[in-house]
C-alpha cells in the first residue's frame, strides 16, 4: 500500500507573517491526521518561518525549485544544501509555471532532481500536457517524452526516492479539474513508463500525485481512485480550513 501525500504549493503567495498565521490555524486542524504525509511549499523567504512553526508537527516543508550546482556565481539561485540547511525535506521540480515562464526543460529537471537527491531532499517532479496536446490526442505522448527526457535519467535507486506529480496544464488555476478517470488513466500510463524504464517493483512503489484545481469539493472523488497517491494543491492550500479538509480525505 502506497502512503498518500498531500502537498500544498503556495507559489508566490504569503509573507512570513502570513505564513505564521496560516500555521497557527492549520496545524491544530491536521494534528491528529496520520493517514497521509503533509507537505507545504512556501516561497523561499518564508521557509525559515514555516520550518520554525512546523517544528513538532506532522507537516514537512518543501522548496518550490532548486538549482543543480552546489554553489557559485549564479545570481538568484538556491542550492539543495541551502534548502536542507533551512529545514526543507522536499522540493518541487519542473512545475509547469517554471517550464512556461522560466525556461525549465526536461534536461534541467533531470539535473535538479539528481542534485536534490544527492542532498537528501525528496523531489516532487512535475509533468503534464497542455490543452492543445490533450485536444490533439497527444497526452500520453507528451507525458512519456517528459518522463523519458527527465526522470528516466535517474538510476533505479534515485528513482525509488522521488515523487511524481501529474499536473495537466489546462487544469492548473482554471477551476477545470481533470475527472478522476482522466487522472487515473495518465497515472496508470506513467506507472507503465516507470515499469518499462526501471522495473515492475519500482512502478508499483512509485507515488504519483495529481495536481490541477484540487478543491475540498472534488478531493473525495479523486482520492477514490486507487491510482492517485495524493495531490499537489495550489490555490486551495492557501486557506487553512480548505487545505485541512483536503488532507482529511486523503
Ligand atoms: P491549483 O490547485 O491552483 O490549480 O494549482 C495547481 C498547481 O499548480 C499545484 O502545483
Short mmCIF file of N, CA, C and O in Angstrom, two decimals, residues 48-180:
data_model
loop_
_atom_site.label_atom_id
_atom_site.label_comp_id
_atom_site.label_asym_id
_atom_site.label_seq_id
_atom_site.Cartn_x
_atom_site.Cartn_y
_atom_site.Cartn_z
N UNK A 48 12.15 29.72 6.42
CA UNK A 48 12.57 29.64 7.83
C UNK A 48 11.41 29.80 8.81
O UNK A 48 11.32 29.08 9.81
N UNK A 49 10.50 30.71 8.52
CA UNK A 49 9.35 30.91 9.40
C UNK A 49 8.49 29.65 9.42
O UNK A 49 8.03 29.19 10.47
N UNK A 50 8.28 29.04 8.24
CA UNK A 50 7.44 27.84 8.15
C UNK A 50 8.09 26.68 8.91
O UNK A 50 7.41 25.95 9.64
N UNK A 51 9.41 26.54 8.77
CA UNK A 51 10.12 25.45 9.45
C UNK A 51 9.98 25.62 10.96
O UNK A 51 9.72 24.67 11.69
N UNK A 52 10.13 26.85 11.40
CA UNK A 52 10.05 27.12 12.84
C UNK A 52 8.66 26.78 13.39
O UNK A 52 8.54 26.08 14.39
N UNK A 53 7.61 27.22 12.70
CA UNK A 53 6.28 26.97 13.25
C UNK A 53 5.79 25.54 13.00
O UNK A 53 4.86 25.08 13.66
N UNK A 54 6.45 24.84 12.07
CA UNK A 54 6.04 23.45 11.81
C UNK A 54 6.79 22.46 12.71
O UNK A 54 6.48 21.27 12.71
N UNK A 55 7.76 22.97 13.46
CA UNK A 55 8.56 22.09 14.33
C UNK A 55 7.63 21.34 15.30
O UNK A 55 6.74 21.93 15.89
N UNK A 56 7.82 20.03 15.41
CA UNK A 56 6.99 19.25 16.35
C UNK A 56 5.63 18.89 15.79
O UNK A 56 4.82 18.26 16.47
N UNK A 57 5.32 19.30 14.56
CA UNK A 57 4.03 18.94 13.94
C UNK A 57 4.29 17.82 12.91
O UNK A 57 5.43 17.42 12.68
N UNK A 58 3.22 17.38 12.27
CA UNK A 58 3.34 16.35 11.23
C UNK A 58 3.41 16.97 9.83
O UNK A 58 3.04 16.35 8.85
N UNK A 59 3.87 18.23 9.75
CA UNK A 59 3.91 18.94 8.47
C UNK A 59 5.37 19.13 8.04
O UNK A 59 6.17 19.67 8.81
N UNK A 60 5.70 18.68 6.83
CA UNK A 60 7.06 18.85 6.31
C UNK A 60 7.08 20.05 5.36
O UNK A 60 6.06 20.40 4.74
N UNK A 61 8.25 20.67 5.24
CA UNK A 61 8.37 21.88 4.41
C UNK A 61 9.17 21.56 3.15
O UNK A 61 10.11 20.76 3.16
N UNK A 62 8.77 22.22 2.07
CA UNK A 62 9.37 21.97 0.75
C UNK A 62 9.79 23.27 0.10
O UNK A 62 9.17 24.32 0.32
N UNK A 63 10.84 23.22 -0.73
CA UNK A 63 11.15 24.33 -1.62
C UNK A 63 10.27 24.22 -2.86
O UNK A 63 9.67 23.17 -3.12
N UNK A 64 10.20 25.31 -3.64
CA UNK A 64 9.41 25.28 -4.88
C UNK A 64 10.28 25.08 -6.11
O UNK A 64 9.78 24.92 -7.22
N UNK A 65 11.60 25.14 -5.91
CA UNK A 65 12.55 25.00 -7.01
C UNK A 65 13.93 24.88 -6.38
O UNK A 65 14.10 25.15 -5.18
N UNK A 66 14.91 24.48 -7.15
CA UNK A 66 16.28 24.36 -6.66
C UNK A 66 17.21 24.45 -7.86
O UNK A 66 16.80 24.13 -8.98
N UNK A 67 18.46 24.88 -7.63
CA UNK A 67 19.44 24.87 -8.72
C UNK A 67 20.35 23.67 -8.54
O UNK A 67 20.51 23.16 -7.43
N UNK A 68 20.96 23.19 -9.63
CA UNK A 68 21.69 21.93 -9.54
C UNK A 68 23.13 22.06 -9.06
O UNK A 68 23.72 21.08 -8.65
N UNK A 69 23.71 23.28 -9.13
CA UNK A 69 25.09 23.43 -8.66
C UNK A 69 25.11 23.57 -7.14
O UNK A 69 24.14 24.04 -6.54
N UNK A 70 26.24 23.22 -6.52
CA UNK A 70 26.36 23.30 -5.05
C UNK A 70 26.51 24.73 -4.58
O UNK A 70 25.97 25.13 -3.57
N UNK A 71 27.30 25.52 -5.31
CA UNK A 71 27.44 26.95 -5.03
C UNK A 71 28.09 27.59 -6.26
O UNK A 71 28.42 26.88 -7.21
N UNK A 72 28.27 28.90 -6.22
CA UNK A 72 28.91 29.56 -7.37
C UNK A 72 28.23 30.86 -7.72
O UNK A 72 27.33 31.33 -7.02
N UNK A 73 28.69 31.46 -8.83
CA UNK A 73 28.16 32.75 -9.26
C UNK A 73 26.89 32.52 -10.08
O UNK A 73 26.92 32.51 -11.31
N UNK A 74 25.79 32.27 -9.39
CA UNK A 74 24.50 32.01 -10.04
C UNK A 74 23.44 32.88 -9.38
O UNK A 74 22.62 32.41 -8.56
N UNK A 75 23.48 34.17 -9.71
CA UNK A 75 22.63 35.15 -9.04
C UNK A 75 21.16 34.73 -9.04
O UNK A 75 20.61 34.38 -10.07
N UNK A 76 20.59 34.75 -7.86
CA UNK A 76 19.16 34.46 -7.73
C UNK A 76 18.85 33.00 -7.48
O UNK A 76 17.69 32.66 -7.22
N UNK A 77 19.83 32.14 -7.55
CA UNK A 77 19.55 30.70 -7.39
C UNK A 77 19.78 30.22 -5.96
O UNK A 77 20.49 30.85 -5.18
N UNK A 78 19.20 29.06 -5.65
CA UNK A 78 19.27 28.46 -4.31
C UNK A 78 19.70 27.01 -4.49
O UNK A 78 19.12 26.30 -5.32
N UNK A 79 20.67 26.55 -3.69
CA UNK A 79 21.14 25.17 -3.85
C UNK A 79 20.36 24.20 -2.97
O UNK A 79 19.67 24.61 -2.01
N UNK A 80 20.52 22.92 -3.28
CA UNK A 80 19.83 21.89 -2.49
C UNK A 80 20.31 21.90 -1.04
O UNK A 80 19.50 21.76 -0.11
N UNK A 81 21.61 22.08 -0.84
CA UNK A 81 22.13 22.13 0.53
C UNK A 81 21.55 23.30 1.32
O UNK A 81 21.33 23.20 2.52
N UNK A 82 21.33 24.42 0.62
CA UNK A 82 20.74 25.58 1.30
C UNK A 82 19.32 25.25 1.76
O UNK A 82 18.90 25.63 2.85
N UNK A 83 18.57 24.52 0.92
CA UNK A 83 17.21 24.14 1.31
C UNK A 83 17.24 23.19 2.51
O UNK A 83 16.44 23.32 3.44
N UNK A 84 18.18 22.24 2.46
CA UNK A 84 18.28 21.27 3.57
C UNK A 84 18.63 22.01 4.86
O UNK A 84 18.02 21.78 5.91
N UNK A 85 19.61 22.92 4.77
CA UNK A 85 20.02 23.65 5.97
C UNK A 85 18.88 24.48 6.53
O UNK A 85 18.73 24.65 7.74
N UNK A 86 18.04 25.00 5.63
CA UNK A 86 16.91 25.81 6.08
C UNK A 86 15.79 24.95 6.69
O UNK A 86 14.85 25.47 7.28
N UNK A 87 15.90 23.62 6.54
CA UNK A 87 14.92 22.74 7.17
C UNK A 87 13.95 22.07 6.22
O UNK A 87 12.99 21.43 6.64
N UNK A 88 14.19 22.22 4.90
CA UNK A 88 13.28 21.57 3.93
C UNK A 88 13.58 20.07 3.84
O UNK A 88 14.72 19.65 3.93
N UNK A 89 12.53 19.30 3.59
CA UNK A 89 12.71 17.86 3.34
C UNK A 89 12.32 17.49 1.92
O UNK A 89 12.63 16.42 1.42
N UNK A 90 11.59 18.37 1.26
CA UNK A 90 11.11 18.12 -0.10
C UNK A 90 11.48 19.31 -0.99
O UNK A 90 11.77 20.40 -0.51
N UNK A 91 11.39 19.09 -2.31
CA UNK A 91 11.47 20.22 -3.23
C UNK A 91 10.66 19.90 -4.50
O UNK A 91 10.72 18.78 -5.01
N UNK A 92 9.88 20.87 -4.93
CA UNK A 92 9.11 20.74 -6.18
C UNK A 92 10.07 21.05 -7.34
O UNK A 92 10.82 22.02 -7.27
N UNK A 93 10.05 20.22 -8.36
CA UNK A 93 10.94 20.44 -9.52
C UNK A 93 10.14 20.31 -10.82
O UNK A 93 9.32 19.40 -10.96
N UNK A 94 10.37 21.24 -11.76
CA UNK A 94 9.76 21.12 -13.08
C UNK A 94 8.30 21.50 -13.14
O UNK A 94 7.56 21.05 -14.02
N UNK A 95 7.85 22.37 -12.22
CA UNK A 95 6.45 22.81 -12.27
C UNK A 95 6.17 23.46 -13.63
O UNK A 95 7.05 24.12 -14.20
N UNK A 96 4.96 23.32 -14.12
CA UNK A 96 4.65 23.84 -15.46
C UNK A 96 4.85 25.35 -15.55
O UNK A 96 5.16 25.87 -16.62
N UNK A 97 4.67 26.05 -14.42
CA UNK A 97 4.90 27.51 -14.47
C UNK A 97 6.37 27.81 -14.70
O UNK A 97 6.73 28.78 -15.35
N UNK A 98 7.24 26.98 -14.16
CA UNK A 98 8.68 27.16 -14.40
C UNK A 98 9.02 26.76 -15.85
O UNK A 98 9.86 27.36 -16.48
N UNK A 99 8.34 25.73 -16.35
CA UNK A 99 8.59 25.33 -17.74
C UNK A 99 8.11 26.43 -18.69
O UNK A 99 8.77 26.76 -19.66
N UNK A 100 6.93 27.02 -18.38
CA UNK A 100 6.32 28.03 -19.24
C UNK A 100 7.00 29.38 -19.19
O UNK A 100 7.19 30.02 -20.20
N UNK A 101 7.34 29.85 -17.97
CA UNK A 101 7.81 31.24 -17.81
C UNK A 101 9.31 31.37 -17.54
O UNK A 101 9.86 32.45 -17.62
N UNK A 102 9.98 30.28 -17.15
CA UNK A 102 11.38 30.43 -16.71
C UNK A 102 12.32 29.46 -17.40
O UNK A 102 13.40 29.16 -16.88
N UNK A 103 11.91 28.94 -18.54
CA UNK A 103 12.84 28.17 -19.37
C UNK A 103 13.23 26.80 -18.84
O UNK A 103 14.25 26.25 -19.25
N UNK A 104 12.43 26.25 -17.93
CA UNK A 104 12.74 24.89 -17.43
C UNK A 104 12.55 23.88 -18.55
O UNK A 104 11.60 23.98 -19.33
N UNK A 105 13.48 22.93 -18.66
CA UNK A 105 13.37 21.89 -19.68
C UNK A 105 13.47 20.52 -19.01
O UNK A 105 13.85 20.43 -17.83
N UNK A 106 13.21 19.46 -19.76
CA UNK A 106 13.34 18.12 -19.20
C UNK A 106 14.77 17.89 -18.71
O UNK A 106 15.01 17.23 -17.70
N UNK A 107 15.72 18.45 -19.45
CA UNK A 107 17.12 18.26 -19.08
C UNK A 107 17.46 18.95 -17.75
O UNK A 107 18.14 18.38 -16.90
N UNK A 108 16.96 20.18 -17.55
CA UNK A 108 17.24 20.85 -16.28
C UNK A 108 16.48 20.16 -15.14
O UNK A 108 16.97 20.12 -14.01
N UNK A 109 15.33 19.61 -15.46
CA UNK A 109 14.57 18.86 -14.44
C UNK A 109 15.40 17.67 -13.95
O UNK A 109 15.51 17.41 -12.75
N UNK A 110 16.03 16.97 -14.89
CA UNK A 110 16.85 15.81 -14.51
C UNK A 110 18.04 16.24 -13.64
O UNK A 110 18.33 15.61 -12.62
N UNK A 111 18.70 17.34 -14.03
CA UNK A 111 19.86 17.80 -13.26
C UNK A 111 19.44 18.24 -11.85
O UNK A 111 20.11 17.93 -10.86
N UNK A 112 18.35 18.96 -11.77
CA UNK A 112 17.88 19.43 -10.47
C UNK A 112 17.47 18.25 -9.58
O UNK A 112 17.71 18.25 -8.37
N UNK A 113 16.84 17.26 -10.19
CA UNK A 113 16.37 16.11 -9.41
C UNK A 113 17.56 15.35 -8.82
O UNK A 113 17.55 14.96 -7.65
N UNK A 114 18.59 15.15 -9.62
CA UNK A 114 19.78 14.45 -9.13
C UNK A 114 20.43 15.24 -7.99
O UNK A 114 20.83 14.67 -6.97
N UNK A 115 20.54 16.56 -8.16
CA UNK A 115 21.17 17.39 -7.12
C UNK A 115 20.35 17.35 -5.83
O UNK A 115 20.90 17.27 -4.73
N UNK A 116 19.03 17.41 -5.96
CA UNK A 116 18.17 17.38 -4.78
C UNK A 116 18.32 16.06 -4.03
O UNK A 116 18.46 16.02 -2.80
N UNK A 117 18.35 14.96 -4.78
CA UNK A 117 18.51 13.63 -4.16
C UNK A 117 19.86 13.51 -3.46
O UNK A 117 19.95 12.97 -2.36
N UNK A 118 20.90 14.02 -4.11
CA UNK A 118 22.24 13.93 -3.52
C UNK A 118 22.30 14.67 -2.19
O UNK A 118 23.06 14.30 -1.30
N UNK A 119 21.48 15.70 -2.04
CA UNK A 119 21.47 16.47 -0.79
C UNK A 119 20.52 15.87 0.24
O UNK A 119 20.43 16.35 1.37
N UNK A 120 19.76 14.84 -0.16
CA UNK A 120 18.86 14.18 0.78
C UNK A 120 17.43 14.69 0.75
O UNK A 120 16.63 14.36 1.62
N UNK A 121 17.11 15.51 -0.25
CA UNK A 121 15.73 16.00 -0.37
C UNK A 121 14.87 14.99 -1.14
O UNK A 121 15.40 14.21 -1.94
N UNK A 122 13.58 15.03 -0.92
CA UNK A 122 12.66 14.24 -1.73
C UNK A 122 12.09 15.15 -2.81
O UNK A 122 11.33 16.07 -2.51
N UNK A 123 12.45 14.90 -4.08
CA UNK A 123 11.91 15.74 -5.16
C UNK A 123 10.47 15.36 -5.50
O UNK A 123 10.12 14.18 -5.51
N UNK A 124 9.66 16.38 -5.76
CA UNK A 124 8.31 16.17 -6.30
C UNK A 124 8.41 16.66 -7.75
O UNK A 124 8.39 17.87 -8.01
N UNK A 125 8.56 15.75 -8.67
CA UNK A 125 8.84 16.12 -10.06
C UNK A 125 7.52 16.22 -10.85
O UNK A 125 6.76 15.26 -10.93
N UNK A 126 7.29 17.42 -11.42
CA UNK A 126 6.01 17.67 -12.09
C UNK A 126 6.10 17.47 -13.59
O UNK A 126 7.11 17.80 -14.22
N UNK A 127 5.03 16.98 -14.16
CA UNK A 127 4.89 16.93 -15.62
C UNK A 127 3.41 16.96 -15.97
O UNK A 127 2.55 16.78 -15.10
N UNK A 128 3.12 17.21 -17.25
CA UNK A 128 1.71 17.26 -17.67
C UNK A 128 1.58 17.97 -18.99
O UNK A 128 2.47 18.73 -19.39
N UNK A 129 0.47 17.70 -19.67
CA UNK A 129 0.27 18.21 -21.02
C UNK A 129 -0.50 19.53 -21.06
O UNK A 129 -1.24 19.85 -20.14
N UNK A 130 -0.32 20.26 -22.16
CA UNK A 130 -1.11 21.48 -22.40
C UNK A 130 -2.48 21.08 -22.96
O UNK A 130 -2.65 19.96 -23.44
N UNK A 131 -3.41 22.04 -22.95
CA UNK A 131 -4.74 21.77 -23.50
C UNK A 131 -4.64 21.35 -24.98
O UNK A 131 -5.32 20.43 -25.43
N UNK A 132 -3.75 22.05 -25.72
CA UNK A 132 -3.63 21.74 -27.15
C UNK A 132 -3.15 20.29 -27.37
O UNK A 132 -3.57 19.62 -28.30
N UNK A 133 -2.29 19.82 -26.48
CA UNK A 133 -1.85 18.42 -26.56
C UNK A 133 -3.02 17.47 -26.32
O UNK A 133 -3.21 16.50 -27.05
N UNK A 134 -3.80 17.78 -25.28
CA UNK A 134 -4.92 16.88 -24.96
C UNK A 134 -5.91 16.85 -26.12
O UNK A 134 -6.37 15.79 -26.53
N UNK A 135 -6.20 18.06 -26.65
CA UNK A 135 -7.19 18.11 -27.75
C UNK A 135 -6.69 17.39 -28.99
O UNK A 135 -7.48 16.91 -29.79
N UNK A 136 -5.36 17.33 -29.14
CA UNK A 136 -4.80 16.64 -30.31
C UNK A 136 -4.55 15.16 -30.02
O UNK A 136 -3.93 14.46 -30.83
N UNK A 137 -5.00 14.71 -28.85
CA UNK A 137 -4.82 13.29 -28.51
C UNK A 137 -3.37 12.91 -28.21
O UNK A 137 -2.97 11.76 -28.36
N UNK A 138 -2.58 13.91 -27.76
CA UNK A 138 -1.14 13.64 -27.54
C UNK A 138 -0.75 13.53 -26.07
O UNK A 138 0.43 13.61 -25.74
N UNK A 139 -1.73 13.38 -25.19
CA UNK A 139 -1.42 13.38 -23.76
C UNK A 139 -0.37 12.35 -23.38
O UNK A 139 0.64 12.67 -22.74
N UNK A 140 -0.58 11.11 -23.77
CA UNK A 140 0.38 10.06 -23.40
C UNK A 140 1.75 10.33 -24.01
O UNK A 140 2.78 10.17 -23.36
N UNK A 141 1.73 10.75 -25.26
CA UNK A 141 2.98 11.02 -25.96
C UNK A 141 3.80 12.09 -25.23
O UNK A 141 5.01 11.93 -25.01
N UNK A 142 3.14 13.19 -24.84
CA UNK A 142 3.83 14.29 -24.16
C UNK A 142 4.33 13.86 -22.78
O UNK A 142 5.48 14.12 -22.40
N UNK A 143 3.47 13.16 -22.05
CA UNK A 143 3.88 12.73 -20.70
C UNK A 143 5.05 11.76 -20.80
O UNK A 143 5.98 11.82 -20.01
N UNK A 144 5.01 10.89 -21.80
CA UNK A 144 6.12 9.94 -21.96
C UNK A 144 7.41 10.68 -22.32
O UNK A 144 8.48 10.37 -21.81
N UNK A 145 7.30 11.70 -23.18
CA UNK A 145 8.54 12.39 -23.56
C UNK A 145 9.08 13.21 -22.39
O UNK A 145 10.30 13.32 -22.21
N UNK A 146 8.22 13.75 -21.54
CA UNK A 146 8.72 14.46 -20.35
C UNK A 146 9.35 13.47 -19.37
O UNK A 146 10.36 13.76 -18.72
N UNK A 147 8.78 12.29 -19.28
CA UNK A 147 9.33 11.24 -18.41
C UNK A 147 10.69 10.79 -18.94
O UNK A 147 11.68 10.74 -18.20
N UNK A 148 10.74 10.51 -20.23
CA UNK A 148 11.97 9.99 -20.84
C UNK A 148 13.09 11.03 -20.82
O UNK A 148 14.24 10.72 -20.54
N UNK A 149 12.73 12.30 -21.10
CA UNK A 149 13.76 13.35 -21.12
C UNK A 149 14.16 13.79 -19.72
O UNK A 149 15.19 14.43 -19.54
N UNK A 150 13.34 13.48 -18.71
CA UNK A 150 13.61 13.94 -17.35
C UNK A 150 14.03 12.81 -16.43
O UNK A 150 15.20 12.41 -16.42
N UNK A 151 13.08 12.24 -15.70
CA UNK A 151 13.43 11.31 -14.61
C UNK A 151 13.99 9.96 -15.10
O UNK A 151 14.56 9.21 -14.31
N UNK A 152 13.85 9.68 -16.38
CA UNK A 152 14.43 8.42 -16.89
C UNK A 152 15.95 8.45 -16.80
O UNK A 152 16.61 7.41 -16.86
N UNK A 153 16.53 9.65 -16.63
CA UNK A 153 17.99 9.77 -16.50
C UNK A 153 18.48 9.35 -15.11
O UNK A 153 19.70 9.24 -14.89
N UNK A 154 17.57 9.12 -14.18
CA UNK A 154 17.99 8.74 -12.82
C UNK A 154 18.41 7.28 -12.77
O UNK A 154 18.03 6.48 -13.64
N UNK A 155 19.19 6.91 -11.76
CA UNK A 155 19.44 5.49 -11.53
C UNK A 155 18.19 4.90 -10.88
O UNK A 155 17.33 5.64 -10.37
N UNK A 156 18.12 3.58 -10.84
CA UNK A 156 16.95 2.92 -10.23
C UNK A 156 16.83 3.31 -8.76
O UNK A 156 15.73 3.57 -8.26
N UNK A 157 17.96 3.40 -8.07
CA UNK A 157 17.91 3.77 -6.66
C UNK A 157 17.41 5.21 -6.50
O UNK A 157 16.57 5.50 -5.64
N UNK A 158 17.90 6.11 -7.36
CA UNK A 158 17.43 7.50 -7.29
C UNK A 158 15.93 7.56 -7.57
O UNK A 158 15.18 8.26 -6.88
N UNK A 159 15.50 6.82 -8.59
CA UNK A 159 14.08 6.87 -8.98
C UNK A 159 13.18 6.42 -7.82
O UNK A 159 12.06 6.93 -7.66
N UNK A 160 13.67 5.48 -7.01
CA UNK A 160 12.83 4.98 -5.91
C UNK A 160 12.64 6.02 -4.81
O UNK A 160 11.85 5.82 -3.91
N UNK A 161 13.36 7.15 -4.91
CA UNK A 161 13.26 8.17 -3.86
C UNK A 161 12.55 9.45 -4.32
O UNK A 161 12.59 10.46 -3.64
N UNK A 162 11.90 9.41 -5.49
CA UNK A 162 11.20 10.62 -5.94
C UNK A 162 9.67 10.42 -5.91
O UNK A 162 9.19 9.28 -5.87
N UNK A 163 8.95 11.54 -5.94
CA UNK A 163 7.51 11.52 -6.16
C UNK A 163 7.29 12.18 -7.51
O UNK A 163 8.04 13.08 -7.90
N UNK A 164 6.27 11.74 -8.22
CA UNK A 164 5.90 12.42 -9.47
C UNK A 164 4.55 13.11 -9.26
O UNK A 164 3.68 12.57 -8.57
N UNK A 165 4.41 14.31 -9.81
CA UNK A 165 3.10 14.97 -9.78
C UNK A 165 2.63 15.15 -11.21
O UNK A 165 3.31 15.80 -12.02
N UNK A 166 1.49 14.55 -11.52
CA UNK A 166 0.87 14.76 -12.83
C UNK A 166 -0.03 15.98 -12.73
O UNK A 166 -1.02 15.97 -12.01
N UNK A 167 0.36 17.04 -13.47
CA UNK A 167 -0.42 18.28 -13.44
C UNK A 167 -0.75 18.70 -14.87
O UNK A 167 0.07 19.36 -15.52
N UNK A 168 -1.93 18.33 -15.36
CA UNK A 168 -2.32 18.79 -16.69
C UNK A 168 -2.42 20.32 -16.67
O UNK A 168 -3.10 20.88 -15.82
N UNK A 169 -1.72 20.98 -17.58
CA UNK A 169 -1.60 22.44 -17.51
C UNK A 169 -2.98 23.12 -17.64
O UNK A 169 -3.24 24.13 -16.99
N UNK A 170 -3.86 22.50 -18.41
CA UNK A 170 -5.20 23.08 -18.60
C UNK A 170 -6.04 23.04 -17.33
O UNK A 170 -7.09 23.68 -17.25
N UNK A 171 -5.61 22.31 -16.32
CA UNK A 171 -6.38 22.20 -15.08
C UNK A 171 -5.82 23.08 -13.97
O UNK A 171 -6.42 23.21 -12.91
N UNK A 172 -4.65 23.70 -14.22
CA UNK A 172 -3.99 24.48 -13.17
C UNK A 172 -4.58 25.88 -13.08
O UNK A 172 -4.52 26.64 -14.04
N UNK A 173 -5.17 26.18 -11.93
CA UNK A 173 -5.69 27.52 -11.67
C UNK A 173 -6.88 27.88 -12.54
O UNK A 173 -7.26 29.05 -12.63
N UNK A 174 -7.49 26.90 -13.18
CA UNK A 174 -8.59 27.19 -14.09
C UNK A 174 -9.93 26.79 -13.51
O UNK A 174 -10.97 27.14 -14.05
N UNK A 175 -9.90 26.03 -12.42
CA UNK A 175 -11.15 25.52 -11.85
C UNK A 175 -11.65 24.33 -12.65
O UNK A 175 -12.67 23.72 -12.32
N UNK A 176 -10.91 23.97 -13.70
CA UNK A 176 -11.33 22.86 -14.55
C UNK A 176 -10.46 21.65 -14.20
O UNK A 176 -9.40 21.45 -14.77
N UNK A 177 -10.91 20.89 -13.20
CA UNK A 177 -10.09 19.78 -12.76
C UNK A 177 -10.23 18.60 -13.72
O UNK A 177 -11.26 18.46 -14.39
N UNK A 178 -9.20 17.76 -13.78
CA UNK A 178 -9.33 16.53 -14.56
C UNK A 178 -10.35 15.64 -13.85
O UNK A 178 -10.42 15.66 -12.62
N UNK A 179 -11.12 14.89 -14.59
CA UNK A 179 -12.02 13.95 -13.93
C UNK A 179 -11.14 12.88 -13.27
O UNK A 179 -10.00 12.65 -13.70
N UNK A 180 -11.67 12.21 -12.24
CA UNK A 180 -10.89 11.14 -11.61
C UNK A 180 -10.45 10.10 -12.64
O UNK A 180 -9.33 9.57 -12.55
#
